[in-house]
CSV table of C-alpha atoms in Angstrom, one decimal:
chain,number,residue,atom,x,y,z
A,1,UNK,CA,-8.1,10.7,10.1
A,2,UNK,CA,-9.9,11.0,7.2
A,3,UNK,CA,-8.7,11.2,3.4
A,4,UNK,CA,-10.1,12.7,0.4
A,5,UNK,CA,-9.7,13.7,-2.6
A,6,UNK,CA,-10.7,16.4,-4.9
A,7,UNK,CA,-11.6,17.0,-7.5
A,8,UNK,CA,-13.4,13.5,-6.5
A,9,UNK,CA,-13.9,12.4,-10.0
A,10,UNK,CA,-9.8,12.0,-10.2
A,11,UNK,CA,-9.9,10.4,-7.1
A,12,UNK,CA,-9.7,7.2,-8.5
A,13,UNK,CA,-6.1,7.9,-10.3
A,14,UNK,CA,-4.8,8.7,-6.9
A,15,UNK,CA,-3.3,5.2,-5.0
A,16,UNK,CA,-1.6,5.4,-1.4
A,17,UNK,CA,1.5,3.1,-1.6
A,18,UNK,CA,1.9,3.4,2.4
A,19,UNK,CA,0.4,5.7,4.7
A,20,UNK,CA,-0.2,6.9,8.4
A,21,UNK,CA,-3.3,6.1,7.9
A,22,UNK,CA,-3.3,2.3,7.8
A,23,UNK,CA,-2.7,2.1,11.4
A,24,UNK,CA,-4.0,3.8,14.3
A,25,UNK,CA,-1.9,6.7,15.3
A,26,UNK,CA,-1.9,8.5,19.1
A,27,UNK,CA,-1.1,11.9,18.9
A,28,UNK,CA,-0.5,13.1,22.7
A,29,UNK,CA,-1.6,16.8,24.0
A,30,UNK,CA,1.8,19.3,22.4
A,31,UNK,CA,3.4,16.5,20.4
A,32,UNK,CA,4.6,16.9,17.2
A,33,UNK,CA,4.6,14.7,14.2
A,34,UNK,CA,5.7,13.6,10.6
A,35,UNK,CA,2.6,11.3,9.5
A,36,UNK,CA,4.1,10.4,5.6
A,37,UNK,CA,2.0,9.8,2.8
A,38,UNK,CA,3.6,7.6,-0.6
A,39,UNK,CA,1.4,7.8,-3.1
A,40,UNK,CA,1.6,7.7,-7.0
A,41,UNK,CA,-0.9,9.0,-9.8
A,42,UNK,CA,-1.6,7.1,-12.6
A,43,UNK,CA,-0.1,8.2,-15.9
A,44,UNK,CA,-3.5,7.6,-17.8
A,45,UNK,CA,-4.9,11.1,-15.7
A,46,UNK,CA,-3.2,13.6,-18.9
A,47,UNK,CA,-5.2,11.5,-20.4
A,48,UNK,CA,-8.4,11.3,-19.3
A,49,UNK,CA,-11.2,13.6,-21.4
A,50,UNK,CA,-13.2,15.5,-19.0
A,51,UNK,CA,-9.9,16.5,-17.7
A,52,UNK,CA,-9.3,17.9,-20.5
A,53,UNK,CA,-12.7,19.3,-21.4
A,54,UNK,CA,-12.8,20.5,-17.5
A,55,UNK,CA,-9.0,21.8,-17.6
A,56,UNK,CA,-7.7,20.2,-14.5
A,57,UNK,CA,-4.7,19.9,-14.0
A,58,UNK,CA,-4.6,19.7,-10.2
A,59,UNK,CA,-5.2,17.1,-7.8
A,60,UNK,CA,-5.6,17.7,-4.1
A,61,UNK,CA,-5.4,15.5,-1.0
A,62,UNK,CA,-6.9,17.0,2.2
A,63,UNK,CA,-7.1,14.7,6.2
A,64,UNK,CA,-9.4,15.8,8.4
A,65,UNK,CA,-7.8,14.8,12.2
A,66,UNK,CA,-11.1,14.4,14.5
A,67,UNK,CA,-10.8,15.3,18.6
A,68,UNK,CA,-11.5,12.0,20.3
A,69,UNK,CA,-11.1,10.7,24.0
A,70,UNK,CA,-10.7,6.6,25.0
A,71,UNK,CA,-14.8,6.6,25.2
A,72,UNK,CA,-15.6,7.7,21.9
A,73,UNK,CA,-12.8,5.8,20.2
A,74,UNK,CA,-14.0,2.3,22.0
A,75,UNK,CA,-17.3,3.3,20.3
A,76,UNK,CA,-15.7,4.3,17.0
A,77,UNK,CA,-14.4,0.8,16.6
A,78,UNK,CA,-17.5,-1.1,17.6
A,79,UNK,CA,-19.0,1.0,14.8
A,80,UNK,CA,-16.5,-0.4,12.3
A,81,UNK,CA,-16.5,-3.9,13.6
A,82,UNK,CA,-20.4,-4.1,12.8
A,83,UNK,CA,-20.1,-2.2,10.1
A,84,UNK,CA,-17.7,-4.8,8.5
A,85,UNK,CA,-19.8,-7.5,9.8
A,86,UNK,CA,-22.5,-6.6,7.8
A,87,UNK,CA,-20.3,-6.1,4.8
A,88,UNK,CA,-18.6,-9.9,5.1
A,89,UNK,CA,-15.5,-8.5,5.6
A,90,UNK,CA,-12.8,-10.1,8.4
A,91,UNK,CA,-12.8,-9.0,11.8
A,92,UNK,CA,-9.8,-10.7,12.7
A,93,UNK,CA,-6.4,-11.4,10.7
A,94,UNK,CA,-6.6,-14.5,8.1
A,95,UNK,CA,-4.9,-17.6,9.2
A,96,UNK,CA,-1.1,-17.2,7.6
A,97,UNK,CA,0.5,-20.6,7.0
A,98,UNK,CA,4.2,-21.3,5.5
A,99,UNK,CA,4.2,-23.9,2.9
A,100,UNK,CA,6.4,-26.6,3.8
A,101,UNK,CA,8.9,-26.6,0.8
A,102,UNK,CA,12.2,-26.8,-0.1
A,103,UNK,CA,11.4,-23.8,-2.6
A,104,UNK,CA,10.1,-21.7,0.2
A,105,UNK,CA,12.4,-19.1,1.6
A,106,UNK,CA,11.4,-17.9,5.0
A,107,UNK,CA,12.0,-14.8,5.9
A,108,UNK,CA,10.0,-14.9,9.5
A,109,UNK,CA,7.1,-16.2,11.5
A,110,UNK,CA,4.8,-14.0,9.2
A,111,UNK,CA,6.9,-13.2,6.0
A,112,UNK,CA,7.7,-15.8,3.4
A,113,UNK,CA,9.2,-15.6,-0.3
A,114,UNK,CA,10.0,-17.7,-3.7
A,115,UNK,CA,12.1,-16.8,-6.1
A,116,UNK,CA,11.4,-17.5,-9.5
A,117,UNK,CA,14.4,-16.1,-10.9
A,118,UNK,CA,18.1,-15.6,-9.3
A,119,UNK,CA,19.6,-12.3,-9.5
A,120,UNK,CA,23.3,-11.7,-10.6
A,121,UNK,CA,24.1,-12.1,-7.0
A,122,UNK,CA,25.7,-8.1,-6.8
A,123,UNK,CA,24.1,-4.7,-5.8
A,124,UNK,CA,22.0,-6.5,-3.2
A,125,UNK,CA,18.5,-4.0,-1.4
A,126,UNK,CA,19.9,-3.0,1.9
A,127,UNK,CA,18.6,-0.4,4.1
A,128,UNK,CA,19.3,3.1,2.5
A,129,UNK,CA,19.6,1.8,-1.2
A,130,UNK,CA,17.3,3.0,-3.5
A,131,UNK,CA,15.4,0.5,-5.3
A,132,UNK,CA,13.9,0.3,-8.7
A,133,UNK,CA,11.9,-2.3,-9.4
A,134,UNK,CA,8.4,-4.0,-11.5
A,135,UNK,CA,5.4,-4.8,-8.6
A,136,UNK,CA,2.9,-7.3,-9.1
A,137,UNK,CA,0.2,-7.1,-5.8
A,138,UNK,CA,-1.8,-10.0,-5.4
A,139,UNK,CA,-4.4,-11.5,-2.6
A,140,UNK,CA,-3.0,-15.1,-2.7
A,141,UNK,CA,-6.5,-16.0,-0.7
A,142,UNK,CA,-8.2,-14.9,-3.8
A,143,UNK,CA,-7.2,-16.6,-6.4
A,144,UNK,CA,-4.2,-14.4,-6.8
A,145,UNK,CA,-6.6,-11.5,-8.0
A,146,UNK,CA,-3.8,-8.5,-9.0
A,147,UNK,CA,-4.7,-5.2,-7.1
A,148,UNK,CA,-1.8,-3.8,-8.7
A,149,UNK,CA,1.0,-3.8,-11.3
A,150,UNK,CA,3.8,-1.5,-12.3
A,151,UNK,CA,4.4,-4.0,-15.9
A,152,UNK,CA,3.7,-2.0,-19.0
A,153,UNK,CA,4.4,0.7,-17.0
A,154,UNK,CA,7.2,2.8,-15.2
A,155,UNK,CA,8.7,0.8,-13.0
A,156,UNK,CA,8.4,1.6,-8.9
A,157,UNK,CA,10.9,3.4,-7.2
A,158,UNK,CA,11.4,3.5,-3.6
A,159,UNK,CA,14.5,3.8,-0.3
A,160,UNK,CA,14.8,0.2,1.3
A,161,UNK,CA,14.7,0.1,5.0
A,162,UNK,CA,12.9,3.3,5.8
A,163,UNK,CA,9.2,2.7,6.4
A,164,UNK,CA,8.8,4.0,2.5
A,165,UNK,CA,6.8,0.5,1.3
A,166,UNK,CA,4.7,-2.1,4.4
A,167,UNK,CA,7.0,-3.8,6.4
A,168,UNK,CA,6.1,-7.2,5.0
A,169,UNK,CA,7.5,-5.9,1.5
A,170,UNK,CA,10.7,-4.0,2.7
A,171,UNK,CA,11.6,-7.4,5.2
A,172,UNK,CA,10.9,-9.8,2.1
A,173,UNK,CA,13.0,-7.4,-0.5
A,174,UNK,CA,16.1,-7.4,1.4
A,175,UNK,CA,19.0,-8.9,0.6
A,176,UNK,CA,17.4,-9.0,-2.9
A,177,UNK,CA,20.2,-8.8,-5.7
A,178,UNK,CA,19.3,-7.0,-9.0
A,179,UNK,CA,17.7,-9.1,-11.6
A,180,UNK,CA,15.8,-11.3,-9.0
A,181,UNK,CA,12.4,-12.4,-9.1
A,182,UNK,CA,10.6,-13.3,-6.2
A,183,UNK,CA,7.5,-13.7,-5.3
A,184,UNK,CA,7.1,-12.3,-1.2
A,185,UNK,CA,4.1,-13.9,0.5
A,186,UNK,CA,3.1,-11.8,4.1
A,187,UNK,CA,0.4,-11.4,6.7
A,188,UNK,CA,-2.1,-9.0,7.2
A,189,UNK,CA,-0.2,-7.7,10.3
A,190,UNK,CA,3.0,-6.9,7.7
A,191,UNK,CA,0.7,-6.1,5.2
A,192,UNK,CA,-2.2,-3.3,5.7
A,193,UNK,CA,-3.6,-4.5,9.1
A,194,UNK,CA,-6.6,-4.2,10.1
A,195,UNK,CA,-7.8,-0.9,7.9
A,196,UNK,CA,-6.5,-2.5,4.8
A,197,UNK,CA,-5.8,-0.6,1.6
A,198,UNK,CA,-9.4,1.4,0.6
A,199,UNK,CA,-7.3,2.5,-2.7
A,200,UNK,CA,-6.7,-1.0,-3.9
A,201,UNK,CA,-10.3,-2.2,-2.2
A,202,UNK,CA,-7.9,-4.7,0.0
A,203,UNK,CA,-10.2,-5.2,3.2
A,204,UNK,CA,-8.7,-5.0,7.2
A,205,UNK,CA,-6.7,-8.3,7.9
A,206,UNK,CA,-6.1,-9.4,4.5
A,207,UNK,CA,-3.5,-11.9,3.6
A,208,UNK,CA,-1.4,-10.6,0.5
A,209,UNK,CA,1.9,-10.8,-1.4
A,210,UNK,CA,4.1,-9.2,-3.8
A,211,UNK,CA,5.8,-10.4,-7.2
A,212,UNK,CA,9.0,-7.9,-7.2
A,213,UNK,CA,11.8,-8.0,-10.4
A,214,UNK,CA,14.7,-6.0,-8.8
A,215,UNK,CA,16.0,-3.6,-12.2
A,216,UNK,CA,18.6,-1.5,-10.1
A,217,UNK,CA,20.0,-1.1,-7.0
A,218,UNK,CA,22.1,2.4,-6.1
């Protein structure tokens, strides 16, 4: 599938949160299919002035699904693994190591977190709670370079447990109380695989984590 946006120039306000798109989906002959898209628009579009001048007020989002059989997908592949070897980018997932620590908290073989500040141990992210929280995304490989951040902002919203946020995130958050801080360290395999996340410029097989302050949990 391919995504895009018009009108294009707005296309940078638009950021995919999760998507069906980061992983290779199989659609068999007659089969039916939810494909969910989480997305937000950033608050500074109003404000932008050729929107304005142009009067848009509109944003739409179109996929294009393309016919393909096993052949031309073997060859669709090999296109993007040269392609991203030209570009430098990975071919295969960073190395993910777990700091030996007795600050690290570890969720799983690929999934890792440290909290920087306790919650008031009540209200604790479960599957099915809504969660509303402040997001920091980071690539802890780069120098923890933010590709995101909900601070000075409205805070995120999301349901726990549901396939809503990556599964690195939504493993990491729970058991969370309200008013913990943590920063959640995962794998590009719990993170955005190999496509990676085109909105955020995050390459395929990209190490990265989230800082996440829990405000409420209902």
């Amino acid at each position: 599938a391919v995504v895009s946006t018009q009108s294009g120039h707005y296309g940078r306000d638009f950021n995919k949160i999760q998507c069906f798109c980061f992983d290779e989906q199989t659609l068999n002959p007659g089969e039916e299919l939810d494909m969910p898209v989480f997305f937000y628009i950033d608050p500074e579009f109003v404000l932008d002035p050729d929107l304005i001048r142009n009067r848009c007020h509109d944003v739409q989002l179109h996929y294009t699904f393309f016919d393909t059989d096993q052949e031309h997908s073997r060859f669709q592949q090999l296109s993007k693994d040269i392609t991203a070897f030209f570009n430098g980018e990975r071919m295969t997932p960073a190395e993910f190591n777990i700091p030996e620590s007795d600050e690290i908290v570890i969720i799983n073989d690929e999934v890792y977190k440290t909290i920087l500040r306790k919650g008031y141990e009540k209200e604790f992210v479960e599957p099915g709670t809504t969660v509303v929280c402040h997001v920091t995304g980071f690539l802890p490989d780069e120098e923890d370079k933010v590709f995101w951040s909900t601070k000075g902002g409205n805070p995120f919203t999301y349901k726990a447990g549901i396939g809503t946020v990556i599964d690195g995130w939504d493993e990491g958050v729970e058991g969370m109380s309200e008013g913990e801080i943590s920063k959640i360290y995962m794998s590009s395999n719990k993170g955005y695989g190999k496509i990676g996340n085109r909105s955020w410029n995050i390459p395929g097989h990209t190490n990265i984590a989230f800082e996440i302050e829990i405000l409420a949990v209902r």
